[in-house]
Structures are given as structure tokens and as C-alpha cells.
Coordinates of C-alpha atoms and ligand atoms in Angstrom, one line a residue:
X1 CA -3.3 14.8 -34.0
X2 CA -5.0 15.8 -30.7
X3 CA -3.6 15.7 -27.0
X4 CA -2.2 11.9 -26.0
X5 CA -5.3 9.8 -25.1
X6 CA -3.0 8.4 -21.9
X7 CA -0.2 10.8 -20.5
X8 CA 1.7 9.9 -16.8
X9 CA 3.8 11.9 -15.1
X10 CA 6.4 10.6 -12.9
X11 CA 4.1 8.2 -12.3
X12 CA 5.0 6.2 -9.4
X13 CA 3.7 2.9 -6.9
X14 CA 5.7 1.8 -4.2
X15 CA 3.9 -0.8 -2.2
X16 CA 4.8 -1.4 1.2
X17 CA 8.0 -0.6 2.1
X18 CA 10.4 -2.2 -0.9
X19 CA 11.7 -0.9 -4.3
X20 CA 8.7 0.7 -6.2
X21 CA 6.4 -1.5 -8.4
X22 CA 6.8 1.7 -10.9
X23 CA 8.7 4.3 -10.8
X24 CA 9.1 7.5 -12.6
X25 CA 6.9 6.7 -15.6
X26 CA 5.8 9.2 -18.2
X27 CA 4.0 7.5 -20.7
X28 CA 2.5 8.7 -24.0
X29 CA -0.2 7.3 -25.7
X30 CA -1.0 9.3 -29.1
X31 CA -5.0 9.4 -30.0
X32 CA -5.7 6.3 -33.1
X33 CA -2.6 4.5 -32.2
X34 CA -2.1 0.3 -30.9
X35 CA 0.4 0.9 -28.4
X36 CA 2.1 -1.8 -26.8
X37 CA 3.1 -1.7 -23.2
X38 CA 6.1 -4.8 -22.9
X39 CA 7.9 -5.4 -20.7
X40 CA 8.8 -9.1 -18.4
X41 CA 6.9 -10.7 -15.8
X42 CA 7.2 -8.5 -12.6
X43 CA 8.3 -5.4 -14.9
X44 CA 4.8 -3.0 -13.5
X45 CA 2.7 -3.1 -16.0
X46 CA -0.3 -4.5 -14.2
X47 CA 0.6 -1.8 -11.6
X48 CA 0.3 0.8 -14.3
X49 CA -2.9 -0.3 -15.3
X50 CA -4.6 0.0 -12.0
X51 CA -3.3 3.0 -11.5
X52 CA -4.6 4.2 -15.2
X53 CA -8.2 2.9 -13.8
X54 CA -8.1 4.8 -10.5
X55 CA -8.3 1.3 -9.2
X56 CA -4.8 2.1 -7.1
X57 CA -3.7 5.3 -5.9
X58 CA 0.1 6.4 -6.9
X59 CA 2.6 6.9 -4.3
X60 CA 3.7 10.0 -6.6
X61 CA 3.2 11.3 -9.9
X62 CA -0.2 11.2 -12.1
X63 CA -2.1 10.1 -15.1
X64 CA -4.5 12.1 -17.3
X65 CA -6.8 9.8 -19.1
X66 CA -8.6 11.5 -22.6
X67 CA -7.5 14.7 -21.5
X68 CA -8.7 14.5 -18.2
X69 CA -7.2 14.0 -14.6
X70 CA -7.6 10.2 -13.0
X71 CA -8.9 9.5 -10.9
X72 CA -10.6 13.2 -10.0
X73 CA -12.5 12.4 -13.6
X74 CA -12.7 9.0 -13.1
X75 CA -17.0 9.4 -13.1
X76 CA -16.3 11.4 -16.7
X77 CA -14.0 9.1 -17.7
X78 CA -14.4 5.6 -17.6
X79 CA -17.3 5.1 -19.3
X80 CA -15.4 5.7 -22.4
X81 CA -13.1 3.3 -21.4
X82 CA -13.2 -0.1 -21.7
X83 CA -11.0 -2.6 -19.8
X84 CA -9.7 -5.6 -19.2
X85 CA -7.3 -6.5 -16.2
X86 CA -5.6 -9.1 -14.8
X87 CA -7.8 -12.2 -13.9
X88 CA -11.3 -10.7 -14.6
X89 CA -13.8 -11.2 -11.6
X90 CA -16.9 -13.6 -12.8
X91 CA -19.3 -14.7 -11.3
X92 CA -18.6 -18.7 -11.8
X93 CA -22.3 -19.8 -11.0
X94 CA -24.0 -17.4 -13.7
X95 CA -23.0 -18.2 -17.8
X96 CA -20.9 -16.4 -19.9
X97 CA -24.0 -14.5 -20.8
X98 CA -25.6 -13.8 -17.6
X99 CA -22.1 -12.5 -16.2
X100 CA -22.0 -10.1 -19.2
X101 CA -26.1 -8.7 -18.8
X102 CA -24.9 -8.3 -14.8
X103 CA -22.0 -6.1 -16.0
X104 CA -23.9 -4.5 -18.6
X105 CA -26.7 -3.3 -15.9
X106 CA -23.8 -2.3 -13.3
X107 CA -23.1 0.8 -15.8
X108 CA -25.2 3.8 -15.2
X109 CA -24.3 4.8 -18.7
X110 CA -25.7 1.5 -20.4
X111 CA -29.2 1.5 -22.4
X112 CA -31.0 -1.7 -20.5
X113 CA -33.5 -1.5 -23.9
X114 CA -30.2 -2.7 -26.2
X115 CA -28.5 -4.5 -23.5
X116 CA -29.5 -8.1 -24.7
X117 CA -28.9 -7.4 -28.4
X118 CA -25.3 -5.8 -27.1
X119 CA -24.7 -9.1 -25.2
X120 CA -24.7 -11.1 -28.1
X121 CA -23.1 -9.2 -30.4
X122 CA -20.0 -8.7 -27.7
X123 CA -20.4 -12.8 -27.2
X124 CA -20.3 -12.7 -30.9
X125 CA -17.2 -10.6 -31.4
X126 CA -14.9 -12.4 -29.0
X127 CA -16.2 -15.8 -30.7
X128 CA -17.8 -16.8 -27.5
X129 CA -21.4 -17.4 -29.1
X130 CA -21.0 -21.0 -28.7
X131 CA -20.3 -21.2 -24.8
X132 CA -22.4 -18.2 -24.0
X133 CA -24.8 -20.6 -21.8
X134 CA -22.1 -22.1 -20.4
X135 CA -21.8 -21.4 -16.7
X136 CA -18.2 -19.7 -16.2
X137 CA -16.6 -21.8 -13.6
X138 CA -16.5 -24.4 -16.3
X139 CA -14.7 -22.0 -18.6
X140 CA -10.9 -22.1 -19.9
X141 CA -8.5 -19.8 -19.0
X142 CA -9.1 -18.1 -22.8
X143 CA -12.3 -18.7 -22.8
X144 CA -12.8 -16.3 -19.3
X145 CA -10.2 -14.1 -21.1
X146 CA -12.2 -14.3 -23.9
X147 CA -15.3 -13.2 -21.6
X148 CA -13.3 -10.6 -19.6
X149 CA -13.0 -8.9 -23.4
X150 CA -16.2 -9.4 -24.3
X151 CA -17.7 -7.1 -21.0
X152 CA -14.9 -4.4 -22.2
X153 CA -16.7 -4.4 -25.9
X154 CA -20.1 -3.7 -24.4
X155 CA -20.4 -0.4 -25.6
X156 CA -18.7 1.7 -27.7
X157 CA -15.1 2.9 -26.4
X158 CA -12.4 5.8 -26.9
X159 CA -10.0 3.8 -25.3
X160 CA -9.2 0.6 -24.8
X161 CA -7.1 -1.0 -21.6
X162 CA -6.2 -4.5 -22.1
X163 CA -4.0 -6.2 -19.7
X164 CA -2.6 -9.0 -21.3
X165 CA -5.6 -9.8 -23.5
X166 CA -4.0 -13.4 -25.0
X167 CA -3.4 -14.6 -21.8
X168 CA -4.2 -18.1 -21.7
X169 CA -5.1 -18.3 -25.5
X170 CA -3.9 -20.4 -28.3
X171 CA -2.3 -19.4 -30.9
X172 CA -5.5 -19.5 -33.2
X173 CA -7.2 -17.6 -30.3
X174 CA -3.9 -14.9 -30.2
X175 CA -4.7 -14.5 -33.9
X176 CA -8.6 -13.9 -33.4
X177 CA -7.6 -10.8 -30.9
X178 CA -5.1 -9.6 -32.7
X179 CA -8.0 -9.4 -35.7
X180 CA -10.4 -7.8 -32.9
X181 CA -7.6 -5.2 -32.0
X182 CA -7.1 -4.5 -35.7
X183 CA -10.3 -3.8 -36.4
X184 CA -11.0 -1.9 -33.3
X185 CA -8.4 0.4 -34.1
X186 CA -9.9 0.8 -37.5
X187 CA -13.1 2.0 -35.9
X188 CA -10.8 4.9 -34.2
X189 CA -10.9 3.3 -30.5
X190 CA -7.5 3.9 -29.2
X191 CA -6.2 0.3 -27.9
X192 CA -3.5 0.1 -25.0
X193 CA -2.5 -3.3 -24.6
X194 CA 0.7 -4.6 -22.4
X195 CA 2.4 -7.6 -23.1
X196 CA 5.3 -10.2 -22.0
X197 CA 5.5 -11.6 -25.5
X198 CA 7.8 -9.1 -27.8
X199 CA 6.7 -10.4 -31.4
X200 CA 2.7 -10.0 -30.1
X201 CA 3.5 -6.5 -30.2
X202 CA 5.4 -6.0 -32.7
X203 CA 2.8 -7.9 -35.1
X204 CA 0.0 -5.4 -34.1
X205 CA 1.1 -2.6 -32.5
X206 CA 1.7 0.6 -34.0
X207 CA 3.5 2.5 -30.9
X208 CA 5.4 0.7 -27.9
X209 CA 6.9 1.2 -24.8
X210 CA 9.0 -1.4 -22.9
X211 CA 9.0 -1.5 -19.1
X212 CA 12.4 -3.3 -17.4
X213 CA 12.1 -3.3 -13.5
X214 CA 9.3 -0.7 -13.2
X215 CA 11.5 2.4 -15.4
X216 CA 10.3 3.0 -19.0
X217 CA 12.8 1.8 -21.3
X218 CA 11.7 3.9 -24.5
X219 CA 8.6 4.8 -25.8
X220 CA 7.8 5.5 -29.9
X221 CA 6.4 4.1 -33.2
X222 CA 7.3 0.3 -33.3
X223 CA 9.4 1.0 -36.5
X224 CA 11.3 3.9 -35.1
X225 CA 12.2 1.5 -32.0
X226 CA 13.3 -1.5 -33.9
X227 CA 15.3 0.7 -36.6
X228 CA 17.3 2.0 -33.2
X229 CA 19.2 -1.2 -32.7
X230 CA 21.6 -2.4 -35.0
X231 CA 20.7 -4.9 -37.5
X232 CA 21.5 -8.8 -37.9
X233 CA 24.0 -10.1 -40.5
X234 CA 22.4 -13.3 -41.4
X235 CA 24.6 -16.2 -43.6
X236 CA 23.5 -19.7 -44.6
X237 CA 27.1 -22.0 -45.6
X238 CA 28.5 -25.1 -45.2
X239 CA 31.6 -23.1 -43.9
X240 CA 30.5 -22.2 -40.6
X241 CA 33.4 -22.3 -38.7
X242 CA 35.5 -20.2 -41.5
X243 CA 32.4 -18.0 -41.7
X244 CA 32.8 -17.2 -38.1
X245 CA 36.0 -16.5 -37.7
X246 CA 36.1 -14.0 -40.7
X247 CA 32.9 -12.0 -39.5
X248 CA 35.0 -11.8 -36.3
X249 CA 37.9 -10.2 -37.4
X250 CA 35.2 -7.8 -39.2
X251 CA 33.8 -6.6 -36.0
X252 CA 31.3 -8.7 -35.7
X253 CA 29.5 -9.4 -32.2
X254 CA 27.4 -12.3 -30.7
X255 CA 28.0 -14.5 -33.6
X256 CA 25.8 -17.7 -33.6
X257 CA 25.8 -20.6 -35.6
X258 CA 22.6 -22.8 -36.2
X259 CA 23.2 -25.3 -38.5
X260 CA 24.6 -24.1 -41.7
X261 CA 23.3 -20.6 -40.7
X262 CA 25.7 -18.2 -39.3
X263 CA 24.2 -14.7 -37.6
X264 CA 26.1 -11.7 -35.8
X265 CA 25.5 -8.4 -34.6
X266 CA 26.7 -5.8 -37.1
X267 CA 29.1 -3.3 -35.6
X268 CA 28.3 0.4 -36.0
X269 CA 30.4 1.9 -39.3
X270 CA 32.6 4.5 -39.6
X271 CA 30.2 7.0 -40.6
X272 CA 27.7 6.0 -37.9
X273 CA 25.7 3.8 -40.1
X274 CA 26.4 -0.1 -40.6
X275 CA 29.3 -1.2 -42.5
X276 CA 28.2 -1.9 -46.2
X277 CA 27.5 -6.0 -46.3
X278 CA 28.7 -6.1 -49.6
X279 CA 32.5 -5.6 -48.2
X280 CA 31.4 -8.8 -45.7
X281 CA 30.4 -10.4 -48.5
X282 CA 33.4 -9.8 -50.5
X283 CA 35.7 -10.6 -47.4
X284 CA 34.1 -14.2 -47.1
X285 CA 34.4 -15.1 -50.5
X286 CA 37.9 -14.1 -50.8
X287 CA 38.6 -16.6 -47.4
X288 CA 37.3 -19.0 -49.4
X289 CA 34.0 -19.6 -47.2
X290 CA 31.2 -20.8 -50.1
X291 CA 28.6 -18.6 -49.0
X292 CA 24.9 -20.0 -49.9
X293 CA 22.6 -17.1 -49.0
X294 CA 23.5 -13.7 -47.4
X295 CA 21.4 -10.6 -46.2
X296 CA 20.6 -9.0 -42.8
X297 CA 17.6 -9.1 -41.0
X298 CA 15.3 -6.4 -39.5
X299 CA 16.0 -5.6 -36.4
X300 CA 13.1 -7.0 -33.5
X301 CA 11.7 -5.6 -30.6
X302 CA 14.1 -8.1 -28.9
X303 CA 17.2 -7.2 -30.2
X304 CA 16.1 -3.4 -28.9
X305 CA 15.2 -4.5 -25.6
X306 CA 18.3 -6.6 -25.2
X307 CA 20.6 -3.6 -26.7
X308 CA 18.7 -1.1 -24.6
X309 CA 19.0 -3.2 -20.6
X310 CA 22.1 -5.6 -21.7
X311 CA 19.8 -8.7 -20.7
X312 CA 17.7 -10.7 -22.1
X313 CA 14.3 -10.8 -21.8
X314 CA 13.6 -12.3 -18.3
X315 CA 11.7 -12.0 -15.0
X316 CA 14.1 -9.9 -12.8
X317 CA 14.6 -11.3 -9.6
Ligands
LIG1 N1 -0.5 -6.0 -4.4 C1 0.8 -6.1 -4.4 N2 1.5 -6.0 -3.2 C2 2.9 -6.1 -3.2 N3 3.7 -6.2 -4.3 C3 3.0 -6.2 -5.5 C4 1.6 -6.2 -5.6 N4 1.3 -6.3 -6.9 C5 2.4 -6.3 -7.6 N5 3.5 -6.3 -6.8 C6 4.9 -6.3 -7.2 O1 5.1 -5.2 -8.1 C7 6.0 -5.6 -9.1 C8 5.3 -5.4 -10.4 O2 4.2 -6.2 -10.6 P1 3.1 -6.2 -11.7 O3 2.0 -7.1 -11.4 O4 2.7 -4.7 -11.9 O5 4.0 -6.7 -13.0 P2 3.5 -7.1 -14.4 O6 4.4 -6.4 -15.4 O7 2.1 -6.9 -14.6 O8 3.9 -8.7 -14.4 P3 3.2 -9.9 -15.3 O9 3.7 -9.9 -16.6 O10 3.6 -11.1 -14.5 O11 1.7 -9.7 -15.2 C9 6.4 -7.1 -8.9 O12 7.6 -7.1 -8.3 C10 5.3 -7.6 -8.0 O13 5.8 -8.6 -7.2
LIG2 MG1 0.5 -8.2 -15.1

């Protein structure tokens, strides 16, 4: 595998004179990979971005973008990236397709003689076809996201920056650019995409980091992050109370009940693994708790990013 197609360095945004936006970042973004940047509302990942795109200047620290310095590069660089941030800036009086031939003919790098076929098949891609002559002040909120992708897909791209690219969709929309991504990544095009919603990422991403307050959390391969935190003990009875009260005295932690399901956090074993759930199972039964189904489940994103900052996942004030 070659150098990391995004690597910061104590990258770093203070603005004004408060707590920084980011601080202390080093982010690693491996060539081929989906990598998920998550983290809460407020958490600097919009920040990041900006700074990615040379569209900010860091207070401290740096980014090197394909190998090369941002935003000295920034010339080299960018046209093999495309982007999409934050609230993409249309023109609200032209149509979808007119905003995306103005775009097109803004890049130096761009062939005017396949610009129009490019166009359409970027319209087509995004599955804006429909509503290309539509003019975009009278688009939805997905459907100028939708648009926002489309300009990013114009040509072809090493890397991909996409800021919250299901913003404002549906969920049959969320499953359309989660296809896109897929198939994006299939073609080799590095995608970066951040995220508030933890199971967006971890249904397409191959790599994550998660953000808390503006400090990286962790960084690695979505399975390596989720196989970090402990796993859930999952059991379906009509017992519940019983149930509970027995998984306590067994170590278990944040038991909850839901319905005739009871889950807890499995404590850490002896030998650093889990205990085996077999003894669990065995301990119920012989409580007399009639125990209908029983297994643990994988551990999410969320159960890392709850184990890792002790909160849940909210906006921090
Ligand atoms: N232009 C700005 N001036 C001052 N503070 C800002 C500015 N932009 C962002 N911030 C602050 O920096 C912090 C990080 O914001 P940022 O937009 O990077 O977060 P985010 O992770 O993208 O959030 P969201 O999920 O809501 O998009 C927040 O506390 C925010 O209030
Ligand atoms: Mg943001």
C-alpha cells in the first residue's frame, strides 16, 4: 500500500479566542480505503474539512493531501479532488444543470468539448436526471445535496471529500449514496466522508476515526474499532427480572431490559478475554430463569464511542 492519501499533523484551528475547533489531530487516511470521519454535532469535522481544502488556514499543525503539502500544493492538488462541503453554494436562479456546466467551466482542468455529456452523466449518477431543469432554489435539501455531489463527480477523482453527503436525504436516498460510495471505491477513488450518524459508517466504511470535542478519539479499520469494546450479552425470557439479577451477580454492567429481552455489558474475563457465555448460560438455567434465546451481539461503533469518551453520543455543550 502506498503513502496515506490524507495525513495531519497536529493539526489544529482555534477560532477567535475560545477552546480550539480542532486540536491536535493526526489523521490517517490509507490509499483505496472508505474512511469514516464521526464524530457529534460541534465535534470539528467540518473544521477539518476546510482545512483539508486549504479553504481555512490552521492555527498549528498541517495536512498533506496525495502526498503533497496543502495548501502550498493546493494548484497540484485539488483537481484530483473532488468535494463536497457543508451547504454547497448554488446559484438558485440557474437549474440543477446549468449550476453544474457553470462549475464544470470554473476548472481550468476541465475539457469544455465533454463537459455537456459529463453533466449528464454526473446528473445521472446522483439520480438527479429528472430535476436537472429544475431551477435550484426550488430544490430540497437532498436534492441540492444531491446536486452538491453531482459537481464533485464531474471528473474523475483520487480522492473524494464528502462532508456529510446524506444530509437532508431519505433513507432510500442514504441508500443510493451509500451505493454511489461503494462503487466509487470500487473504481479506486479514495472516499473521506464524515458523519454524525454511527451505523452510516459502519455500513460502508472500511476505516474510521471518531472526533469527540475537536481530539481524535481512535483511528483504524471499522472491524478492528468495533472488536475493541466489549461485546453485548443479549437474552430474550419471560424471566426478566430473575434474568437480571443473576447477570448481575455475574459481573454484568448496564443491564437493560426491553420487553422480554434482557442485554448487559459483558465484563472483561480472567484471562483478558470475555467470560465464556456458556457459564452465563448455565448460571441462569440453574436459577431457574427459562431462558428463550441467548447469544451476544457484535459490538457497534456506539458501544466504542461510548466505552472510549464515557458519554453518549451527543452535541457537547
Ligand atoms: N466560523 C466559525 N467561527 C467560530 N466558531 C466556529 C466556526 N465554525 C465552527 N465553529 C465552532 O467550531 C466547533 C466545531 O464546528 P464544526 O462545524 O467543525 O463541527 P462539525 O463536527 O462539522 O459539526 P456538525 O456535525 O454539526 O456539522 C463548534 O464548536 C463550532 O461552534
Ligand atoms: Mg459539519
Amino acid at each position: 500500500m502506498g503513502p496515506p492519501v490524507i495525513e495531519t499533523r497536529g493539526l489544529t484551528k482555534t477560532y477567535g479566542s475560545g477552546r480550539p475547533a480542532v486540536e491536535g489531530l493526526d489523521l490517517s487516511v490509507p490509499a483505496g480505503s472508505i474512511f469514516g470521519f464521526l464524530g457529534p454535532n460541534g465535534s470539528g469535522k467540518t473544521t477539518t474539512i476546510r482545512m483539508l481544502m486549504g479553504l481555512i488556514q490552521p492555527t498549528a499543525g498541517g495536512a498533506r493531501l496525495l502526498g503533497e503539502p496543502m495548501p502550498a500544493a493546493a494548484r497540484r492538488v485539488l483537481p484530483r479532488i473532488g468535494a463536497l462541503i457543508e451547504g454547497p453554494a448554488l446559484y438558485g436562479f440557474l437549474t440543477g444543470r446549468a449550476n453544474l456546466l457553470r462549475y464544470d467551466a470554473a476548472d481550468p482542468t476541465a475539457d469544455p468539448r465533454t463537459r455537456a455529456a459529463r453533466v449528464t452523466a454526473a446528473l445521472e449518477r446522483v439520480g438527479l436526471a429528472a430535476a436537472a431543469g429544475k431551477r435550484a432554489r426550488a430544490y430540497s435539501l437532498g436534492m441540492k445535496q444531491r446536486l452538491g455531489l453531482a459537481a464533485a463527480l464531474l471528473q474523475p477523482r483520487d480522492l473524494l471529500i464528502l462532508d456529510e453527503p446524506t444530509n437532508g436525504l431519505d433513507p432510500q436516498g442514504m441508500r443510493e449514496i451509500r451505493g454511489l460510495v461503494r462503487e466509487l471505491a470500487a473504481d479506486g477513488t479514495t472516499v473521506f466522508l464524515s458523519s454524525h450518524l454511527l451505523d452510516e459508517i459502519e455500513q460502508v466504511c472500511t476505516h474510521a476515526a471518531v472526533m469527540s470535542s475537536g481530539r481524535l478519539i481512535t483511528q483504524g479499520t471499522v472491524a478492528g474499532l468495533a472488536a475493541g469494546a466489549r461485546g453485548r450479552l443479549a437474552v430474550t425470557t419471560p424471566d426478566t427480572a430473575d434474568a437480571v439479577r443473576i447477570l448481575k451477580e455475574h459481573g454484568l454492567a448496564d443491564l437493560v431490559v426491553t420487553g422480554d429481552r434482557v442485554t448487559g455489558e459483558l465484563p472483561p474475563g480472567t484471562d483478558g478475554g470475555e467470560p465464556d457465555p456458556a457459564d452465563l448460560n448455565a448460571a441462569l438455567v440453574v436459577a431457574g430463569v427459562r431462558v428463550r434465546a441467548f447469544g451476544t451481539e457484535r459490538p457497534s461503533l456506539e458501544d466504542v464511542f461510548v466505552a472510549l469518551t464515557g458519554e453518549g453520543f451527543d452535541v457537547a455543550g
